[in-house]
mmCIF file of C-alpha atoms and ligand atoms in Angstrom:
data_model
loop_
_atom_site.group_PDB
_atom_site.id
_atom_site.type_symbol
_atom_site.label_atom_id
_atom_site.label_comp_id
_atom_site.label_asym_id
_atom_site.label_seq_id
_atom_site.Cartn_x
_atom_site.Cartn_y
_atom_site.Cartn_z
ATOM 1 C CA MET A 1 0.009 0.065 -0.205
ATOM 2 C CA ASP A 2 1.051 3.450 -0.690
ATOM 3 C CA LEU A 3 1.469 5.930 1.863
ATOM 4 C CA TYR A 4 0.938 10.064 0.983
ATOM 5 C CA ILE A 5 1.035 12.718 3.439
ATOM 6 C CA ASP A 6 -2.128 15.121 2.923
ATOM 7 C CA THR A 7 -1.050 18.447 3.939
ATOM 8 C CA ALA A 8 0.813 21.750 2.254
ATOM 9 C CA ASN A 9 3.296 22.567 5.343
ATOM 10 C CA LEU A 10 7.270 22.071 3.453
ATOM 11 C CA ASP A 11 8.436 21.183 6.791
ATOM 12 C CA GLU A 12 5.614 17.985 7.241
ATOM 13 C CA ILE A 13 6.477 16.789 3.386
ATOM 14 C CA LYS A 14 9.833 17.208 4.065
ATOM 15 C CA GLN A 15 10.253 15.138 7.754
ATOM 16 C CA ALA A 16 8.205 12.584 6.403
ATOM 17 C CA ASN A 17 10.758 12.224 3.115
ATOM 18 C CA ASP A 18 13.036 11.661 5.269
ATOM 19 C CA MET A 19 11.481 8.906 7.155
ATOM 20 C CA GLY A 20 11.976 7.102 3.450
ATOM 21 C CA VAL A 21 8.332 5.112 3.803
ATOM 22 C CA LEU A 22 6.653 8.077 1.636
ATOM 23 C CA ASP A 23 5.595 7.572 -1.686
ATOM 24 C CA GLY A 24 3.384 11.522 -2.991
ATOM 25 C CA VAL A 25 1.680 13.659 -1.070
ATOM 26 C CA THR A 26 -2.161 15.355 -1.556
ATOM 27 C CA THR A 27 -3.170 18.717 -1.439
ATOM 28 C CA ASN A 28 -6.210 20.609 -1.635
ATOM 29 C CA PRO A 29 -7.074 24.532 -2.192
ATOM 30 C CA SER A 30 -7.896 24.498 2.196
ATOM 31 C CA LEU A 31 -4.761 23.140 3.165
ATOM 32 C CA ILE A 32 -2.353 25.296 0.773
ATOM 33 C CA ALA A 33 -4.838 27.915 2.183
ATOM 34 C CA LYS A 34 -3.661 27.407 5.416
ATOM 35 C CA GLU A 35 0.233 28.055 4.728
ATOM 36 C CA LYS A 36 -0.519 31.455 3.802
ATOM 37 C CA THR A 37 1.204 31.316 0.027
ATOM 38 C CA ASP A 38 1.205 31.408 -2.933
ATOM 39 C CA TYR A 39 -0.813 28.370 -4.679
ATOM 40 C CA THR A 40 1.559 28.007 -7.520
ATOM 41 C CA ARG A 41 4.611 28.576 -5.922
ATOM 42 C CA ARG A 42 3.551 25.825 -3.099
ATOM 43 C CA LEU A 43 2.915 23.214 -5.424
ATOM 44 C CA ALA A 44 6.279 23.350 -7.289
ATOM 45 C CA GLU A 45 8.642 23.675 -3.360
ATOM 46 C CA ILE A 46 6.844 20.574 -2.988
ATOM 47 C CA CYS A 47 7.609 18.418 -6.226
ATOM 48 C CA GLU A 48 11.808 19.395 -5.849
ATOM 49 C CA VAL A 49 10.852 17.981 -2.336
ATOM 50 C CA VAL A 50 9.033 14.510 -3.318
ATOM 51 C CA ASP A 51 9.816 12.433 -6.726
ATOM 52 C CA GLY A 52 6.272 10.612 -6.141
ATOM 53 C CA PRO A 53 2.706 11.506 -7.375
ATOM 54 C CA VAL A 54 2.252 14.832 -5.778
ATOM 55 C CA SER A 55 -2.083 16.222 -6.460
ATOM 56 C CA ALA A 56 -2.992 19.410 -7.355
ATOM 57 C CA GLU A 57 -6.604 20.233 -6.893
ATOM 58 C CA VAL A 58 -8.118 22.719 -9.614
ATOM 59 C CA ILE A 59 -10.715 25.549 -8.341
ATOM 60 C CA ALA A 60 -12.597 25.931 -11.646
ATOM 61 C CA THR A 61 -16.517 24.373 -11.323
ATOM 62 C CA ASP A 62 -16.519 23.608 -14.891
ATOM 63 C CA PHE A 63 -15.079 22.471 -18.018
ATOM 64 C CA GLU A 64 -13.143 24.998 -19.528
ATOM 65 C CA GLY A 65 -11.916 26.492 -16.570
ATOM 66 C CA MET A 66 -11.119 22.563 -15.040
ATOM 67 C CA MET A 67 -8.990 22.238 -19.067
ATOM 68 C CA LYS A 68 -7.434 25.673 -18.244
ATOM 69 C CA GLU A 69 -5.851 25.504 -15.260
ATOM 70 C CA GLY A 70 -5.211 21.753 -14.836
ATOM 71 C CA ARG A 71 -3.333 22.659 -17.764
ATOM 72 C CA GLN A 72 -1.433 24.823 -15.581
ATOM 73 C CA ARG A 73 -0.551 22.688 -13.005
ATOM 74 C CA ALA A 74 0.889 19.929 -15.303
ATOM 75 C CA LYS A 75 3.364 22.238 -16.284
ATOM 76 C CA ILE A 76 4.437 22.674 -12.195
ATOM 77 C CA ALA A 77 6.318 19.138 -12.823
ATOM 78 C CA ASP A 78 6.240 16.089 -14.564
ATOM 79 C CA ASN A 79 5.453 14.627 -10.633
ATOM 80 C CA ILE A 80 2.015 16.542 -11.063
ATOM 81 C CA VAL A 81 -1.498 14.879 -10.558
ATOM 82 C CA VAL A 82 -4.633 17.108 -11.986
ATOM 83 C CA LYS A 83 -6.885 16.656 -9.073
ATOM 84 C CA LEU A 84 -10.590 17.035 -10.201
ATOM 85 C CA PRO A 85 -13.794 16.801 -8.324
ATOM 86 C CA SER A 86 -16.069 14.334 -8.902
ATOM 87 C CA THR A 87 -18.832 15.781 -10.719
ATOM 88 C CA LEU A 88 -20.024 15.292 -14.073
ATOM 89 C CA ALA A 89 -17.774 18.560 -15.203
ATOM 90 C CA GLY A 90 -14.537 17.107 -13.419
ATOM 91 C CA LEU A 91 -15.889 13.187 -15.140
ATOM 92 C CA LYS A 92 -15.308 15.384 -18.921
ATOM 93 C CA ALA A 93 -11.722 17.068 -17.738
ATOM 94 C CA CYS A 94 -10.345 13.764 -16.437
ATOM 95 C CA LYS A 95 -11.437 12.114 -20.538
ATOM 96 C CA ALA A 96 -9.774 14.602 -22.055
ATOM 97 C CA PHE A 97 -6.445 14.953 -19.331
ATOM 98 C CA THR A 98 -6.421 11.230 -20.006
ATOM 99 C CA SER A 99 -6.026 11.013 -23.196
ATOM 100 C CA GLU A 100 -3.662 13.664 -23.465
ATOM 101 C CA GLY A 101 -1.351 11.631 -21.120
ATOM 102 C CA ILE A 102 -1.675 14.318 -18.478
ATOM 103 C CA ARG A 103 -2.572 12.109 -14.809
ATOM 104 C CA THR A 104 -5.831 12.589 -13.089
ATOM 105 C CA ASN A 105 -6.450 12.566 -9.079
ATOM 106 C CA LEU A 106 -10.826 12.832 -8.865
ATOM 107 C CA THR A 107 -11.512 13.924 -5.203
ATOM 108 C CA LEU A 108 -14.496 14.656 -3.007
ATOM 109 C CA CYS A 109 -15.555 11.020 -3.867
ATOM 110 C CA PHE A 110 -18.499 9.755 -1.238
ATOM 111 C CA GLN A 111 -20.725 7.267 -3.607
ATOM 112 C CA PRO A 112 -19.338 3.585 -5.229
ATOM 113 C CA LEU A 113 -21.161 5.143 -8.045
ATOM 114 C CA GLN A 114 -18.850 7.885 -8.576
ATOM 115 C CA ALA A 115 -15.525 5.523 -8.095
ATOM 116 C CA LEU A 116 -17.019 3.635 -11.073
ATOM 117 C CA LEU A 117 -17.133 6.079 -13.729
ATOM 118 C CA VAL A 118 -14.122 8.287 -12.262
ATOM 119 C CA ALA A 119 -12.350 4.655 -13.727
ATOM 120 C CA LYS A 120 -14.499 4.488 -16.514
ATOM 121 C CA ALA A 121 -13.238 7.887 -17.431
ATOM 122 C CA GLY A 122 -9.634 6.762 -16.524
ATOM 123 C CA ALA A 123 -8.623 8.365 -13.300
ATOM 124 C CA PHE A 124 -5.383 7.090 -12.306
ATOM 125 C CA LEU A 125 -6.672 8.058 -8.720
ATOM 126 C CA VAL A 126 -10.310 8.448 -6.599
ATOM 127 C CA SER A 127 -9.964 9.612 -3.497
ATOM 128 C CA PRO A 128 -13.163 8.076 -0.914
ATOM 129 C CA PHE A 129 -13.821 10.182 1.513
ATOM 130 C CA ILE A 130 -13.622 8.331 4.053
ATOM 131 C CA GLY A 131 -14.033 10.264 8.059
ATOM 132 C CA ARG A 132 -16.147 13.621 6.406
ATOM 133 C CA LEU A 133 -18.877 10.030 6.132
ATOM 134 C CA ASP A 134 -18.368 8.887 9.161
ATOM 135 C CA ASP A 135 -18.851 12.817 10.524
ATOM 136 C CA VAL A 136 -22.420 12.551 9.027
ATOM 137 C CA GLY A 137 -22.780 8.858 10.490
ATOM 138 C CA GLU A 138 -22.155 6.702 7.577
ATOM 139 C CA GLU A 139 -19.270 4.579 7.648
ATOM 140 C CA GLY A 140 -16.273 5.534 5.440
ATOM 141 C CA MET A 141 -14.806 1.773 5.403
ATOM 142 C CA GLU A 142 -18.295 0.730 3.337
ATOM 143 C CA LEU A 143 -17.297 3.243 0.936
ATOM 144 C CA ILE A 144 -13.733 1.651 0.379
ATOM 145 C CA ARG A 145 -14.445 -1.861 0.076
ATOM 146 C CA ARG A 146 -17.234 -1.442 -2.478
ATOM 147 C CA ILE A 147 -15.032 0.559 -4.427
ATOM 148 C CA ARG A 148 -12.355 -2.396 -3.724
ATOM 149 C CA THR A 149 -14.628 -4.727 -4.866
ATOM 150 C CA ILE A 150 -16.424 -2.786 -7.754
ATOM 151 C CA TYR A 151 -12.676 -2.116 -9.520
ATOM 152 C CA ASP A 152 -11.414 -5.706 -8.897
ATOM 153 C CA ASN A 153 -14.878 -6.986 -10.517
ATOM 154 C CA TYR A 154 -14.040 -4.933 -13.495
ATOM 155 C CA GLY A 155 -10.309 -4.771 -14.067
ATOM 156 C CA TYR A 156 -10.155 -0.983 -13.735
ATOM 157 C CA GLU A 157 -6.629 1.092 -13.461
ATOM 158 C CA THR A 158 -7.634 3.542 -11.079
ATOM 159 C CA LYS A 159 -5.772 3.617 -8.382
ATOM 160 C CA LEU A 160 -8.352 3.635 -5.197
ATOM 161 C CA LEU A 161 -7.105 6.182 -2.585
ATOM 162 C CA ALA A 162 -8.521 6.453 0.304
ATOM 163 C CA ALA A 163 -8.526 10.171 1.989
ATOM 164 C CA SER A 164 -10.192 12.286 4.256
ATOM 165 C CA ILE A 165 -8.252 9.960 6.914
ATOM 166 C CA ARG A 166 -8.424 11.083 10.561
ATOM 167 C CA HIS A 167 -6.752 8.217 12.848
ATOM 168 C CA PRO A 168 -4.065 5.081 12.332
ATOM 169 C CA MET A 169 -7.038 2.384 12.792
ATOM 170 C CA HIS A 170 -8.645 4.210 9.377
ATOM 171 C CA ILE A 171 -5.131 3.166 7.916
ATOM 172 C CA VAL A 172 -5.285 -0.399 9.784
ATOM 173 C CA ASP A 173 -8.364 -1.465 7.572
ATOM 174 C CA CYS A 174 -7.302 0.735 4.503
ATOM 175 C CA ALA A 175 -4.845 -2.053 4.005
ATOM 176 C CA LEU A 176 -7.191 -5.193 4.967
ATOM 177 C CA ALA A 177 -10.131 -3.690 2.356
ATOM 178 C CA GLY A 178 -6.620 -3.733 0.029
ATOM 179 C CA ALA A 179 -7.186 0.319 -0.882
ATOM 180 C CA ASP A 180 -4.168 0.891 -2.846
ATOM 181 C CA VAL A 181 -3.040 3.989 -1.648
ATOM 182 C CA VAL A 182 -3.806 6.236 1.918
ATOM 183 C CA THR A 183 -2.696 9.624 1.815
ATOM 184 C CA VAL A 184 -2.656 10.886 5.949
ATOM 185 C CA PRO A 185 -1.946 13.904 8.055
ATOM 186 C CA PHE A 186 1.891 13.908 9.389
ATOM 187 C CA SER A 187 -0.170 13.637 12.672
ATOM 188 C CA VAL A 188 -1.180 10.443 12.296
ATOM 189 C CA ILE A 189 1.798 9.226 9.571
ATOM 190 C CA GLN A 190 3.580 9.935 13.518
ATOM 191 C CA GLN A 191 0.981 7.820 15.669
ATOM 192 C CA MET A 192 2.100 5.099 13.471
ATOM 193 C CA MET A 193 5.154 4.043 14.957
ATOM 194 C CA LYS A 194 3.999 4.593 18.169
ATOM 195 C CA HIS A 195 3.171 1.883 21.122
ATOM 196 C CA PRO A 196 3.383 2.655 24.797
ATOM 197 C CA LEU A 197 4.777 -1.271 25.093
ATOM 198 C CA THR A 198 7.206 -0.211 22.671
ATOM 199 C CA ASP A 199 8.636 2.743 24.434
ATOM 200 C CA SER A 200 8.261 1.206 28.501
ATOM 201 C CA GLY A 201 10.174 -2.267 26.874
ATOM 202 C CA LEU A 202 13.300 0.037 25.013
ATOM 203 C CA GLU A 203 13.255 2.364 28.789
ATOM 204 C CA LYS A 204 13.052 -0.511 30.690
ATOM 205 C CA PHE A 205 16.265 -2.629 27.853
ATOM 206 C CA VAL A 206 18.557 0.545 28.591
ATOM 207 C CA ALA A 207 17.693 0.609 32.509
ATOM 208 C CA ASP A 208 18.758 -2.730 32.818
ATOM 209 C CA TYR A 209 22.466 -2.223 30.351
ATOM 210 C CA LYS A 210 23.243 0.386 32.864
ATOM 211 C CA LYS A 211 22.644 -1.454 36.079
ATOM 212 C CA ALA A 212 24.233 -3.760 34.663
ATOM 213 C CA PHE A 213 27.178 -2.738 32.349
ATOM 214 C CA GLY A 214 26.887 1.236 33.037
ATOM 215 C CA GLY A 215 27.475 4.280 31.429
HETATM 216 C C1 E4P B 301 -7.135 15.199 0.321
HETATM 217 O O1 E4P B 301 -6.912 14.015 -1.478
HETATM 218 C C2 E4P B 301 -8.226 15.312 0.659
HETATM 219 O O2 E4P B 301 -8.192 16.557 0.201
HETATM 220 C C3 E4P B 301 -7.903 15.329 2.440
HETATM 221 O O3 E4P B 301 -8.117 14.224 2.709
HETATM 222 C C4 E4P B 301 -9.530 15.661 2.836
HETATM 223 O O4 E4P B 301 -8.993 15.365 4.219
HETATM 224 P P1 E4P B 301 -10.336 16.041 5.335
HETATM 225 O O5 E4P B 301 -11.859 15.475 5.337
HETATM 226 O O6 E4P B 301 -9.667 15.911 6.679
HETATM 227 O O7 E4P B 301 -10.391 17.605 5.110
#
């Protein structure tokens, strides 16, 4: 399973990249806005740090606007993936970008039929939002399982990227369900390597060593 970081914060991206386990980055307009910097410049800076796919979202909601912005985003770097909304206009833009050889990530996916259509349109990634479904009393993980089954039934090549991850158990469940990619906030990536028994066990090993051998 590929691991992307879900942030536009350069320091977090560099730290995660230094861990040696980072396969890509997802951004969205809200994440870049938080950084209070130029939108395009920040995307270019991220692409300088990470070799893997970097999702860059369009702001336009109409087909022509998405095509114009998407082409601009794609010129930033070779590893840019144009992020489009899972709407009818987004679907049309996905098909057009795919035929031009530009990779897309269809975001804000909340039901299996959106995922079915974006796979047919040739998307590189589809982004179902687990956490936001949980927030409104639906089971986000069920969406991941349903999309996995549909994609496997028909051999669709679109990668299933689980987004809106809120805690480590989301990642365990995504791995068990066969998600191709998870995109994870930095704080949750850090939590993935934490266990209280690791910390207390390590503390005891060091204390026992010092008692027996000094130092
Ligand atoms: C990533 O592509 C999504 O934009 C992101 O995971 C959304 O997460 P949120 O629901 O925590 O905002």
